[in-house]
Amino acid sequence: MSVDFPKHIAIIMDGNGRWAQKRHLPRLAGHKAGAKAVERTLRAAQKNGISFLTLYAFSAENWSRPQEEINGLMQLLSQALDDYSHKAMQHNIRLWFSGQRHPLSPQLLSQIDAIVQKTAKHTGLTLNLALNYGARQEILHAVNAAFAAGEKALTQETLHRYLYHPDLPDPELIIRTSGEERLSNFLLWQAAYSEFYFTPVLWPDFTEHDFEQALAIYKTRTRRFGGI
Ligand code: IPE
Ligand code: IPE
Ligand code: MG
């Protein structure tokens, strides 16, 4: 028995801070090393023919961190977007943004908007960047947008149409690094039947091999969707 090949893999990239702590480095050094792991993961996803890769980069709840860490993270994100924008052009990658715009900086938002627009017609991997993302916020946004559009009684299908990206298939596989085994407000609606892969590997140490290991484990799963 085999599972369908996953179209969408979503990753909770966790453990940057602990990676740095273990090396007596500032937390930001962990986030920098984490950006390298993103590059490796993108390569692995492309190589393995994945269509959609969602990366949880910053949660709606991460604003509760020290301001210095937030500033550093936002700066790193902006740098990473600069780098990836070239890669996206070279490799036919399409960028999507999932999250609330407020209170992200206008500079970062216009940078994201520009890449999203520039890559909109690309037909390779879709990199869905979950930034200032919270799943409860996404669901509430969908409900409010649906009512504002005049919808009356919501069905699952109608609500789905008002999610950030109605064309994003539900992730078949969700990976979380660093040994934590929780969703932390990630894709609550879309994860209804996702398979989970938890690994103790800290995100900056995550390699192409770890990605392929997760895929291999996924292939051993039996997905029943309530059937037998
Ligand atoms: C994940 O690593 C990156 C973000 C949440 C932005 P953490 O910064 O959460 O690392 P730990 O969990 O403290 O090790
Ligand atoms: C989840 O990691 C968010 C991201 C990876 C961006 P956190 O480190 O913020 O999650 P908690 O606080 O441990 O649940
Ligand atoms: Mg964490």
mmCIF file of C-alpha atoms and ligand atoms in Angstrom:
data_model
loop_
_atom_site.group_PDB
_atom_site.id
_atom_site.type_symbol
_atom_site.label_atom_id
_atom_site.label_comp_id
_atom_site.label_asym_id
_atom_site.label_seq_id
_atom_site.Cartn_x
_atom_site.Cartn_y
_atom_site.Cartn_z
ATOM 1 C CA MET A 1 0.000 0.000 0.000
ATOM 2 C CA SER A 2 1.396 3.415 -0.793
ATOM 3 C CA VAL A 3 0.384 6.990 -0.164
ATOM 4 C CA ASP A 4 0.008 9.579 -2.896
ATOM 5 C CA PHE A 5 3.103 11.599 -3.568
ATOM 6 C CA PRO A 6 2.865 14.813 -1.479
ATOM 7 C CA LYS A 7 2.115 17.980 -3.380
ATOM 8 C CA HIS A 8 2.423 20.232 -0.361
ATOM 9 C CA ILE A 9 4.911 20.005 2.497
ATOM 10 C CA ALA A 10 4.728 22.527 5.339
ATOM 11 C CA ILE A 11 7.546 23.080 7.808
ATOM 12 C CA ILE A 12 7.640 24.582 11.289
ATOM 13 C CA MET A 13 11.261 25.672 11.320
ATOM 14 C CA ASP A 14 12.023 25.554 15.035
ATOM 15 C CA GLY A 15 15.160 25.456 17.190
ATOM 16 C CA ASN A 16 17.268 28.374 15.950
ATOM 17 C CA GLY A 17 17.585 29.844 19.432
ATOM 18 C CA ARG A 18 18.650 26.553 21.040
ATOM 19 C CA TRP A 19 21.138 25.941 18.229
ATOM 20 C CA ALA A 20 22.806 29.282 19.028
ATOM 21 C CA GLN A 21 22.586 28.762 22.783
ATOM 22 C CA LYS A 22 24.424 25.429 22.488
ATOM 23 C CA ARG A 23 27.281 27.317 20.814
ATOM 24 C CA HIS A 24 27.204 30.264 23.232
ATOM 25 C CA LEU A 25 26.209 32.514 20.366
ATOM 26 C CA PRO A 26 23.509 35.193 20.254
ATOM 27 C CA ARG A 27 20.082 33.930 19.149
ATOM 28 C CA LEU A 28 20.379 35.875 15.932
ATOM 29 C CA ALA A 29 23.324 33.679 14.883
ATOM 30 C CA GLY A 30 20.869 30.782 15.059
ATOM 31 C CA HIS A 31 18.413 32.595 12.810
ATOM 32 C CA LYS A 32 21.223 33.320 10.332
ATOM 33 C CA ALA A 33 22.171 29.657 10.252
ATOM 34 C CA GLY A 34 18.464 28.894 9.861
ATOM 35 C CA ALA A 35 18.397 30.922 6.628
ATOM 36 C CA LYS A 36 21.022 28.544 5.199
ATOM 37 C CA ALA A 37 18.803 25.608 6.071
ATOM 38 C CA VAL A 38 15.995 27.277 4.131
ATOM 39 C CA GLU A 39 18.213 27.301 1.019
ATOM 40 C CA ARG A 40 19.018 23.600 1.436
ATOM 41 C CA THR A 41 15.352 22.796 1.963
ATOM 42 C CA LEU A 42 14.300 24.703 -1.131
ATOM 43 C CA ARG A 43 16.810 22.703 -3.162
ATOM 44 C CA ALA A 44 15.583 19.451 -1.662
ATOM 45 C CA ALA A 45 11.948 20.310 -2.334
ATOM 46 C CA GLN A 46 12.697 21.152 -5.967
ATOM 47 C CA LYS A 47 14.834 18.077 -6.453
ATOM 48 C CA ASN A 48 12.077 15.873 -5.070
ATOM 49 C CA GLY A 49 9.348 17.383 -7.219
ATOM 50 C CA ILE A 50 7.309 19.041 -4.472
ATOM 51 C CA SER A 51 4.825 21.603 -5.841
ATOM 52 C CA PHE A 52 4.109 23.636 -2.687
ATOM 53 C CA LEU A 53 6.407 24.319 0.248
ATOM 54 C CA THR A 54 5.048 26.368 3.144
ATOM 55 C CA LEU A 55 7.657 27.678 5.562
ATOM 56 C CA TYR A 56 6.615 29.074 8.935
ATOM 57 C CA ALA A 57 9.044 31.957 9.308
ATOM 58 C CA PHE A 58 7.384 34.158 11.929
ATOM 59 C CA SER A 59 4.187 33.571 13.851
ATOM 60 C CA ALA A 60 1.579 36.128 14.840
ATOM 61 C CA GLU A 61 2.626 35.328 18.415
ATOM 62 C CA ASN A 62 6.358 35.871 17.824
ATOM 63 C CA TRP A 63 5.877 39.632 18.388
ATOM 64 C CA SER A 64 6.080 38.810 22.085
ATOM 65 C CA ARG A 65 9.844 38.249 21.721
ATOM 66 C CA PRO A 66 12.411 40.903 22.735
ATOM 67 C CA GLN A 67 12.375 43.838 20.313
ATOM 68 C CA GLU A 68 16.046 43.307 19.480
ATOM 69 C CA GLU A 69 15.387 39.762 18.268
ATOM 70 C CA ILE A 70 12.357 40.894 16.252
ATOM 71 C CA ASN A 71 14.384 43.650 14.568
ATOM 72 C CA GLY A 72 17.179 41.208 13.760
ATOM 73 C CA LEU A 73 14.714 38.686 12.357
ATOM 74 C CA MET A 74 12.997 41.275 10.163
ATOM 75 C CA GLN A 75 16.361 42.427 8.812
ATOM 76 C CA LEU A 76 17.383 38.851 8.081
ATOM 77 C CA LEU A 77 14.087 38.193 6.336
ATOM 78 C CA SER A 78 14.609 41.205 4.139
ATOM 79 C CA GLN A 79 18.136 40.040 3.233
ATOM 80 C CA ALA A 80 16.927 36.512 2.571
ATOM 81 C CA LEU A 81 14.156 37.826 0.314
ATOM 82 C CA ASP A 82 16.764 39.744 -1.683
ATOM 83 C CA ASP A 83 18.807 36.566 -2.167
ATOM 84 C CA TYR A 84 15.800 34.368 -2.915
ATOM 85 C CA SER A 85 14.389 36.839 -5.385
ATOM 86 C CA HIS A 86 17.305 36.051 -7.750
ATOM 87 C CA LYS A 87 16.969 32.333 -7.102
ATOM 88 C CA ALA A 88 13.240 32.508 -7.705
ATOM 89 C CA MET A 89 13.845 34.091 -11.101
ATOM 90 C CA GLN A 90 16.529 31.547 -12.037
ATOM 91 C CA HIS A 91 14.610 28.519 -10.813
ATOM 92 C CA ASN A 92 11.055 29.350 -11.841
ATOM 93 C CA ILE A 93 9.941 29.567 -8.174
ATOM 94 C CA ARG A 94 6.691 31.344 -7.349
ATOM 95 C CA LEU A 95 6.473 33.217 -4.042
ATOM 96 C CA TRP A 96 3.287 33.456 -2.037
ATOM 97 C CA PHE A 97 2.777 35.278 1.245
ATOM 98 C CA SER A 98 0.496 33.953 3.983
ATOM 99 C CA GLY A 99 -0.153 36.140 6.985
ATOM 100 C CA GLN A 100 -1.498 39.429 8.215
ATOM 101 C CA ARG A 101 0.117 42.526 6.765
ATOM 102 C CA HIS A 102 -0.216 44.612 9.916
ATOM 103 C CA PRO A 103 2.176 45.397 11.664
ATOM 104 C CA LEU A 104 4.876 44.302 9.178
ATOM 105 C CA SER A 105 6.933 47.250 7.929
ATOM 106 C CA PRO A 106 5.889 48.932 4.657
ATOM 107 C CA GLN A 107 9.422 48.306 3.315
ATOM 108 C CA LEU A 108 9.272 44.573 3.960
ATOM 109 C CA LEU A 109 5.736 44.388 2.569
ATOM 110 C CA SER A 110 6.642 46.176 -0.634
ATOM 111 C CA GLN A 111 9.665 43.911 -1.032
ATOM 112 C CA ILE A 112 7.411 40.862 -0.655
ATOM 113 C CA ASP A 113 4.745 42.298 -2.965
ATOM 114 C CA ALA A 114 7.361 42.945 -5.650
ATOM 115 C CA ILE A 115 8.642 39.353 -5.594
ATOM 116 C CA VAL A 116 5.137 37.918 -5.448
ATOM 117 C CA GLN A 117 4.214 39.960 -8.508
ATOM 118 C CA LYS A 118 7.447 39.200 -10.372
ATOM 119 C CA THR A 119 7.109 35.459 -9.839
ATOM 120 C CA ALA A 120 3.328 35.153 -10.195
ATOM 121 C CA LYS A 121 3.516 33.352 -13.533
ATOM 122 C CA HIS A 122 6.263 30.932 -12.528
ATOM 123 C CA THR A 123 5.309 27.299 -12.876
ATOM 124 C CA GLY A 124 7.907 25.602 -10.662
ATOM 125 C CA LEU A 125 7.825 25.241 -6.899
ATOM 126 C CA THR A 126 5.488 27.566 -4.989
ATOM 127 C CA LEU A 127 7.205 28.826 -1.854
ATOM 128 C CA ASN A 128 4.471 29.932 0.510
ATOM 129 C CA LEU A 129 6.027 32.152 3.141
ATOM 130 C CA ALA A 130 4.047 32.092 6.388
ATOM 131 C CA LEU A 131 5.049 35.376 7.937
ATOM 132 C CA ASN A 132 3.164 37.108 10.735
ATOM 133 C CA TYR A 133 0.974 34.046 10.294
ATOM 134 C CA GLY A 134 -1.550 32.597 12.725
ATOM 135 C CA ALA A 135 -4.065 29.940 11.755
ATOM 136 C CA ARG A 136 -6.828 31.225 14.036
ATOM 137 C CA GLN A 137 -6.289 34.671 12.532
ATOM 138 C CA GLU A 138 -6.502 33.171 9.032
ATOM 139 C CA ILE A 139 -9.757 31.382 9.814
ATOM 140 C CA LEU A 140 -11.276 34.508 11.383
ATOM 141 C CA HIS A 141 -10.143 36.563 8.403
ATOM 142 C CA ALA A 142 -11.845 34.051 6.104
ATOM 143 C CA VAL A 143 -15.091 34.113 8.092
ATOM 144 C CA ASN A 144 -15.191 37.911 8.155
ATOM 145 C CA ALA A 145 -14.289 38.199 4.454
ATOM 146 C CA ALA A 146 -17.017 35.696 3.599
ATOM 147 C CA PHE A 147 -19.645 37.639 5.550
ATOM 148 C CA ALA A 148 -18.426 40.931 4.062
ATOM 149 C CA ALA A 149 -18.910 39.364 0.613
ATOM 150 C CA GLY A 150 -22.504 38.592 1.534
ATOM 151 C CA GLU A 151 -22.162 34.855 2.208
ATOM 152 C CA LYS A 152 -24.866 33.635 4.582
ATOM 153 C CA ALA A 153 -24.458 30.089 5.865
ATOM 154 C CA LEU A 154 -20.840 29.021 5.563
ATOM 155 C CA THR A 155 -19.952 25.558 4.346
ATOM 156 C CA GLN A 156 -16.464 24.053 4.439
ATOM 157 C CA GLU A 157 -16.119 24.777 0.729
ATOM 158 C CA THR A 158 -17.185 28.424 1.058
ATOM 159 C CA LEU A 159 -14.893 29.072 3.985
ATOM 160 C CA HIS A 160 -12.036 27.485 2.060
ATOM 161 C CA ARG A 161 -12.513 30.023 -0.713
ATOM 162 C CA TYR A 162 -11.702 32.862 1.701
ATOM 163 C CA LEU A 163 -8.494 31.434 3.142
ATOM 164 C CA TYR A 164 -5.288 33.320 2.283
ATOM 165 C CA HIS A 165 -4.690 30.978 -0.692
ATOM 166 C CA PRO A 166 -7.719 28.976 -1.787
ATOM 167 C CA ASP A 167 -5.537 27.259 -4.411
ATOM 168 C CA LEU A 168 -3.097 25.924 -1.838
ATOM 169 C CA PRO A 169 -3.750 22.195 -1.410
ATOM 170 C CA ASP A 170 -3.862 20.915 2.170
ATOM 171 C CA PRO A 171 -0.388 19.810 3.244
ATOM 172 C CA GLU A 172 -0.034 16.047 3.119
ATOM 173 C CA LEU A 173 2.973 16.341 5.429
ATOM 174 C CA ILE A 174 3.886 18.765 8.202
ATOM 175 C CA ILE A 175 7.436 18.686 9.520
ATOM 176 C CA ARG A 176 8.493 20.259 12.812
ATOM 177 C CA THR A 177 12.115 20.390 13.893
ATOM 178 C CA SER A 178 13.695 20.805 17.349
ATOM 179 C CA GLY A 179 11.737 18.093 19.147
ATOM 180 C CA GLU A 180 8.657 20.201 19.895
ATOM 181 C CA GLU A 181 5.465 18.374 19.006
ATOM 182 C CA ARG A 182 2.774 21.001 18.573
ATOM 183 C CA LEU A 183 1.257 23.151 15.848
ATOM 184 C CA SER A 184 1.764 26.578 17.462
ATOM 185 C CA ASN A 185 -1.168 28.069 15.553
ATOM 186 C CA PHE A 186 0.004 26.785 12.151
ATOM 187 C CA LEU A 187 -2.462 25.756 9.396
ATOM 188 C CA LEU A 188 -5.159 24.544 11.804
ATOM 189 C CA TRP A 189 -7.794 24.313 9.079
ATOM 190 C CA GLN A 190 -5.553 22.778 6.420
ATOM 191 C CA ALA A 191 -3.917 20.265 8.792
ATOM 192 C CA ALA A 192 -7.131 18.293 9.414
ATOM 193 C CA TYR A 193 -5.676 15.171 7.766
ATOM 194 C CA SER A 194 -1.976 15.993 7.521
ATOM 195 C CA GLU A 195 0.689 13.490 8.469
ATOM 196 C CA PHE A 196 3.201 14.760 11.018
ATOM 197 C CA TYR A 197 6.928 14.248 11.133
ATOM 198 C CA PHE A 198 8.691 15.451 14.259
ATOM 199 C CA THR A 199 12.463 15.405 14.433
ATOM 200 C CA PRO A 200 14.833 16.436 17.240
ATOM 201 C CA VAL A 201 17.139 18.027 14.642
ATOM 202 C CA LEU A 202 17.385 21.785 15.260
ATOM 203 C CA TRP A 203 16.368 23.835 12.216
ATOM 204 C CA PRO A 204 19.885 25.208 11.411
ATOM 205 C CA ASP A 205 21.126 21.593 11.251
ATOM 206 C CA PHE A 206 18.329 20.441 8.915
ATOM 207 C CA THR A 207 19.786 18.997 5.697
ATOM 208 C CA GLU A 208 18.559 17.730 2.329
ATOM 209 C CA HIS A 209 18.976 14.266 3.779
ATOM 210 C CA ASP A 210 16.634 15.127 6.687
ATOM 211 C CA PHE A 211 14.065 16.352 4.164
ATOM 212 C CA GLU A 212 14.322 13.127 2.210
ATOM 213 C CA GLN A 213 14.129 11.140 5.444
ATOM 214 C CA ALA A 214 10.831 12.874 6.268
ATOM 215 C CA LEU A 215 9.557 12.043 2.781
ATOM 216 C CA ALA A 216 10.600 8.421 3.183
ATOM 217 C CA ILE A 217 8.763 8.143 6.516
ATOM 218 C CA TYR A 218 5.700 9.794 4.992
ATOM 219 C CA LYS A 219 5.669 7.119 2.293
ATOM 220 C CA THR A 220 5.327 4.417 4.963
ATOM 221 C CA ARG A 221 2.148 5.990 6.383
ATOM 222 C CA THR A 222 -1.382 4.767 5.712
ATOM 223 C CA ARG A 223 -3.835 7.605 5.255
ATOM 224 C CA ARG A 224 -7.370 6.507 5.975
ATOM 225 C CA PHE A 225 -9.368 9.760 6.075
ATOM 226 C CA GLY A 226 -11.891 8.067 8.330
ATOM 227 C CA GLY A 227 -12.216 5.000 6.095
ATOM 228 C CA ILE A 228 -10.863 1.531 6.785
HETATM 229 C C1 IPE B 1 12.398 29.271 15.162
HETATM 230 O O1 IPE B 1 13.400 29.155 16.110
HETATM 231 C C2 IPE B 1 12.397 30.616 14.478
HETATM 232 C C3 IPE B 1 11.282 31.501 14.872
HETATM 233 C C4 IPE B 1 10.288 31.171 15.642
HETATM 234 C C5 IPE B 1 11.287 32.843 14.333
HETATM 235 P P1 IPE B 1 13.224 29.691 17.587
HETATM 236 O O2 IPE B 1 13.720 31.085 17.639
HETATM 237 O O3 IPE B 1 11.846 29.477 18.068
HETATM 238 O O4 IPE B 1 14.236 28.729 18.372
HETATM 239 P P2 IPE B 1 14.043 28.111 19.823
HETATM 240 O O5 IPE B 1 12.726 27.422 19.854
HETATM 241 O O6 IPE B 1 14.092 29.258 20.785
HETATM 242 O O7 IPE B 1 15.197 27.188 19.971
HETATM 243 C C1 IPE B 2 6.654 28.402 15.911
HETATM 244 O O1 IPE B 2 7.793 28.362 16.706
HETATM 245 C C2 IPE B 2 6.754 29.540 14.943
HETATM 246 C C3 IPE B 2 7.803 29.445 13.946
HETATM 247 C C4 IPE B 2 8.599 28.430 13.740
HETATM 248 C C5 IPE B 2 7.930 30.582 13.070
HETATM 249 P P1 IPE B 2 7.810 28.987 18.178
HETATM 250 O O2 IPE B 2 9.160 28.697 18.715
HETATM 251 O O3 IPE B 2 7.375 30.392 18.144
HETATM 252 O O4 IPE B 2 6.685 28.120 18.909
HETATM 253 P P2 IPE B 2 6.404 27.892 20.456
HETATM 254 O O5 IPE B 2 6.330 29.230 21.110
HETATM 255 O O6 IPE B 2 7.549 27.082 20.998
HETATM 256 O O7 IPE B 2 5.131 27.118 20.489
HETATM 257 MG MG MG B 3 10.932 27.956 19.044
#
